[in-house]
C-alpha positions as MATLAB code, in Angstrom:
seq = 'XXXXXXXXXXXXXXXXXXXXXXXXXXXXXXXXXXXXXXXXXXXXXXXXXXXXXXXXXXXXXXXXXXXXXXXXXXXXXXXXXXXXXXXXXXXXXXXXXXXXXXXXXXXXXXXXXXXXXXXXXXXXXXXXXXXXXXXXXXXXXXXXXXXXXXXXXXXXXXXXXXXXXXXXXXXXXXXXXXXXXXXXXXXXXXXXXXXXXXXXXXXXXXXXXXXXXXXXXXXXXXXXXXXXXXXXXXXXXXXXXXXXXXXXX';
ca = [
       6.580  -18.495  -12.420;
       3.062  -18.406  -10.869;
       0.627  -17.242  -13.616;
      -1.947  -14.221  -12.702;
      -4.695  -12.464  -13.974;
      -5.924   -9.170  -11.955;
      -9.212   -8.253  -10.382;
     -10.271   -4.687  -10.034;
     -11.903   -3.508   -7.177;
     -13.341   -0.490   -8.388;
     -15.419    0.600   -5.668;
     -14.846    3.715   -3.272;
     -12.428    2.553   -0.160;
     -14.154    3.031    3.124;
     -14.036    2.152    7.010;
     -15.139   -1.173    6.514;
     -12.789   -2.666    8.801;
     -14.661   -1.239   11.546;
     -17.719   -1.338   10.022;
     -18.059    2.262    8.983;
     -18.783    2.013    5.327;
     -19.969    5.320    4.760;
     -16.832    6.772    5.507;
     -15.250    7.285    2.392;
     -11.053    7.622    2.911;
     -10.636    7.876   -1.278;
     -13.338    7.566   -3.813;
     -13.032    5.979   -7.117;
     -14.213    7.953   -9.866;
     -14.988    6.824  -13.197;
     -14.541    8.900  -16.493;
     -13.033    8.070  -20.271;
      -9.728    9.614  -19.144;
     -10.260    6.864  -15.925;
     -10.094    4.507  -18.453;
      -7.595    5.183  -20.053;
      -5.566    6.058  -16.832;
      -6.447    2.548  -15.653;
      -5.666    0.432  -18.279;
      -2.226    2.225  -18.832;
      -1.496    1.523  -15.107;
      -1.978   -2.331  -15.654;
      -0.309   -2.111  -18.783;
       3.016   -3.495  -17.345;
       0.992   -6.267  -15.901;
      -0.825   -7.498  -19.019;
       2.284   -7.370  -20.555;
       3.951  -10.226  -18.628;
       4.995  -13.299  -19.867;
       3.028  -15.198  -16.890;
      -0.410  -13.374  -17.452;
      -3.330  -15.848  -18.090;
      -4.823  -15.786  -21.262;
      -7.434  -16.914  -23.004;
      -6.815  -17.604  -26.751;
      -3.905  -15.071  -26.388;
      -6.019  -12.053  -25.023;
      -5.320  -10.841  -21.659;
      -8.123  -12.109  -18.925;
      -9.412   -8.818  -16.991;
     -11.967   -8.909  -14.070;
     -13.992   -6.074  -12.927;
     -15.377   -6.452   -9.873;
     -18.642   -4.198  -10.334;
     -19.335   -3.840  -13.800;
     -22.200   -1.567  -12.917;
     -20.253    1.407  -11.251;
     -18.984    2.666  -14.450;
     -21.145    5.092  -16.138;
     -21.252    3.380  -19.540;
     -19.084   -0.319  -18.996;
     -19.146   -0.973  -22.979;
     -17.801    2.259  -23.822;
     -14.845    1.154  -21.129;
     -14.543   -1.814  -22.790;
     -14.624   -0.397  -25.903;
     -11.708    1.966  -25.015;
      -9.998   -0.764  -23.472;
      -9.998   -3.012  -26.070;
      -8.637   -0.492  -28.347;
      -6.375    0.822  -26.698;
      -5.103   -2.543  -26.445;
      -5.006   -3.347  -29.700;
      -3.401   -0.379  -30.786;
      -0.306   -0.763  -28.151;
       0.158   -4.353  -29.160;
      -1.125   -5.318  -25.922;
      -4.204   -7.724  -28.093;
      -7.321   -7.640  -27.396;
      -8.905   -7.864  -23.549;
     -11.209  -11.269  -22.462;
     -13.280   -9.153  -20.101;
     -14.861  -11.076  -17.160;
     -17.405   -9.543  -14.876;
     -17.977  -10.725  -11.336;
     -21.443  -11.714  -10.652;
     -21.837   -9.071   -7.665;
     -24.575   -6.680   -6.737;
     -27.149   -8.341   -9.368;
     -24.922   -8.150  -11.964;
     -25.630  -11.998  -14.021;
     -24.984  -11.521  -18.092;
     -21.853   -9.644  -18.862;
     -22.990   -9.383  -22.593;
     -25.217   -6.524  -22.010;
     -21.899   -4.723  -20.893;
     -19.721   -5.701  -23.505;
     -17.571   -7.935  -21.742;
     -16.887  -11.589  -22.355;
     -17.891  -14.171  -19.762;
     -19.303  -13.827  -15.866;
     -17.286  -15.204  -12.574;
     -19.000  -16.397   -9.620;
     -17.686  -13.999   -6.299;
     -19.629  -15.706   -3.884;
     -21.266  -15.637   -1.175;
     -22.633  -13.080   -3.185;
     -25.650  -15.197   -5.448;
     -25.821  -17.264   -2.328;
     -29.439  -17.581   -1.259;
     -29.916  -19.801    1.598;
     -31.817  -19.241    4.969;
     -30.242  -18.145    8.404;
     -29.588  -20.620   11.546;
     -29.590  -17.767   13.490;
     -32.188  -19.784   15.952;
     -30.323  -22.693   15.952;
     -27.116  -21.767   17.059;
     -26.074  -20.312   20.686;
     -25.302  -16.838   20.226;
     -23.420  -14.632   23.211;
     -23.536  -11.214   22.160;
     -26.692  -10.423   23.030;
     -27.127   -7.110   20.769;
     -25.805   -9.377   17.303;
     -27.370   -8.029   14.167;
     -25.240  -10.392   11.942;
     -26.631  -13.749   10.138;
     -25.370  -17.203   10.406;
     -25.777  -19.671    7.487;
     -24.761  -23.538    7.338;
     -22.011  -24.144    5.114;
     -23.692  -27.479    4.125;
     -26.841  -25.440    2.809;
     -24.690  -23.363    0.907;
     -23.224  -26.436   -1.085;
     -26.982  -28.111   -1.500;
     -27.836  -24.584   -3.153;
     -24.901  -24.443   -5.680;
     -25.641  -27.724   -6.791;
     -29.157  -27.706   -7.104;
     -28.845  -23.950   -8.628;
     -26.386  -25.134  -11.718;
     -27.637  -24.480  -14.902;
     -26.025  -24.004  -18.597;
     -25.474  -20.371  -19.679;
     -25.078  -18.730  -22.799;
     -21.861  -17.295  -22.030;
     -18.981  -18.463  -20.366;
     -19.474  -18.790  -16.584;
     -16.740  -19.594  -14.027;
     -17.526  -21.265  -10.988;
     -16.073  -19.830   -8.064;
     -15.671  -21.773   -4.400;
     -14.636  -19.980   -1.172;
     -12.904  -22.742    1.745;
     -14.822  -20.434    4.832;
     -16.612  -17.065    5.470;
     -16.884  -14.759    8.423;
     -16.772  -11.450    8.056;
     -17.271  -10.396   11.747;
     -14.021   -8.670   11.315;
     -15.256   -6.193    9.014;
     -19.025   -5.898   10.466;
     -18.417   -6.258   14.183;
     -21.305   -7.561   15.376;
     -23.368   -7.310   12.448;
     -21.006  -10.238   10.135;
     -22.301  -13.047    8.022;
     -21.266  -16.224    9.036;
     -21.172  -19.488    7.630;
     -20.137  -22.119    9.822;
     -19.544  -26.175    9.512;
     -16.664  -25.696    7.014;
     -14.436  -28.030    6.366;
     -12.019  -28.569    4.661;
     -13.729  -31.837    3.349;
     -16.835  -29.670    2.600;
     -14.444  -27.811    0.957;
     -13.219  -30.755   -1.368;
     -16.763  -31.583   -2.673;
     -17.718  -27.836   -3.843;
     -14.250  -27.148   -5.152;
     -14.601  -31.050   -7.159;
     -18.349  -29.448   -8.045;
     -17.075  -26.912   -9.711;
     -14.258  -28.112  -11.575;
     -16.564  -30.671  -12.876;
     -18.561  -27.866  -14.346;
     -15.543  -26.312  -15.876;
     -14.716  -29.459  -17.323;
     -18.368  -30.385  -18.989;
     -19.186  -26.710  -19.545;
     -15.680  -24.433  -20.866;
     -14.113  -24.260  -23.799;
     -10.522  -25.909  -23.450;
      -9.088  -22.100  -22.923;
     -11.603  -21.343  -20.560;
     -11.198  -24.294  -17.701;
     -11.011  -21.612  -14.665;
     -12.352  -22.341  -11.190;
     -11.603  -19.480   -8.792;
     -11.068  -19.682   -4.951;
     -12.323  -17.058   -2.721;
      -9.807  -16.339   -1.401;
      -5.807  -17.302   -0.690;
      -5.671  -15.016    2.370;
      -8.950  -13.069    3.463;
      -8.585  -13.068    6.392;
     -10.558  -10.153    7.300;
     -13.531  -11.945    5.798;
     -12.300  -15.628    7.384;
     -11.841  -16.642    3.674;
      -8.290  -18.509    3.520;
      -6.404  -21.011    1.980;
      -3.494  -20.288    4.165;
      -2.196  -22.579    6.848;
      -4.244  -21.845    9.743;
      -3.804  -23.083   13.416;
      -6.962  -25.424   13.326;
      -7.096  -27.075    9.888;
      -3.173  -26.593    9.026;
      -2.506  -27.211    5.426;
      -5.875  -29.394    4.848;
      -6.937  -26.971    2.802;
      -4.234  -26.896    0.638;
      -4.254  -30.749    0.703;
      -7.768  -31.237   -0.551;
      -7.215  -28.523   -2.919;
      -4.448  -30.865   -4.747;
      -6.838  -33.939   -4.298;
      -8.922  -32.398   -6.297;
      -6.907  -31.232   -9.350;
      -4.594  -33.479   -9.209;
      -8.493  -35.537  -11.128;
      -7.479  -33.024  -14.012;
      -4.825  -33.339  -16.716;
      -3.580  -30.029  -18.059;
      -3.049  -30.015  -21.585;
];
């Protein structure tokens, strides 16, 4: 009974898991009958009963709004293709990766925080013992990283939801050349996650109260909310002492 919205990654798939991300194992093209294609895949998806809405229209992230050619003509065929199957119209959301800030100029609805990307905080790289000798990678404090979204906060003039991620370390991905932020915890956690509900709270619409986590089970990228062997279900714990602040109406 879980409700679910979808995210779509549409980037080229590569090596990244061994850090070989010009080696492209299947490319992702983009063309009107892409579109089409795409939204007819998800079709069954949209269609369930347990798909989040907002104001009845289907919630739909794209992950980088800028790959497509022309992203308002896709939404444009989207949305009417939508329409037309009874489906209703799409509540696009764009992430806020690569640069990408307004999602008005594309003709989508509101803008999702995917951190770290938007992150901007300095590197502890000198502060921190380091044993490989030949790392490239960059470590940042996770503390730093709350300090920033805090101080950064600022009303926009479209929807904007605030997304949190419980750790990061993507080592596994970039060997030897990850970004790291350490001194998470999972009471760290607890006051960016309570940050950004906040926001939701003060800032959304009634119908548009989301707060995303980054991510259930990453683990390539050390981004979990999974039981883990050091921190057990604390994450999950705080996660509830948060919301549980928050009637749903």
């Amino acid at each position: 009974d879980l409700p679910f919205c979808l995210c779509w990654a549409n980037e080229n798939w590569s090596r990244r898991w061994d850090g070989s991300e010009n080696e492209v194992l299947i490319s992702q093209s983009h063309s009107p009958e892409d579109d089409i294609a795409f939204i007819k895949d998800i079709e069954l998806a949209l269609r369930d009963k347990r798909y989040i809405r907002v104001n009845g229209r289907p919630l739909l992230i794209v992950y980088r709004v800028t790959l497509l050619p022309d992203a308002a003509a896709t939404a444009k065929r989207w949305r009417e293709y939508c329409v037309a199957n009874g489906i209703g119209d799409l509540y696009l959301v764009a992430a806020q990766s690569f640069g990408i800030k307004d999602p008005t100029c594309f003709g989508f609805d509101a803008a999702v925080e995917f951190p770290p990307h938007g992150i901007v905080v300095g590197s502890i790289n000198d502060k921190v013992d380091i044993v490989n000798k030949n790392y490239q990678g960059i470590i940042y404090n996770y503390e730093d990283v709350i300090s920033y979204v805090k101080g950064a906060v600022a009303k926009t003039s479209y929807p904007l939801f605030k997304t949190v991620f419980p750790s990061w370390d993507n080592e596994a991905r970039k060997p030897g050349k990850g970004h790291t932020f350490t001194n998470s915890t999972p009471n760290k956690y607890k006051e960016w996650l309570s940050f950004a509900c906040d926001y939701a709270n003060q800032n959304n619409n009634e119908d548009e109260k989301f707060v995303f986590i980054n991510a259930w089970n990453e683990w390539a990228e050390g981004a979990h909310l999974e039981p883990d062997r050091k921190y057990g279900y604390a994450y999950l714990q705080e996660t509830f002492n948060v919301l549980k602040n928050y009637k749903k109406k």
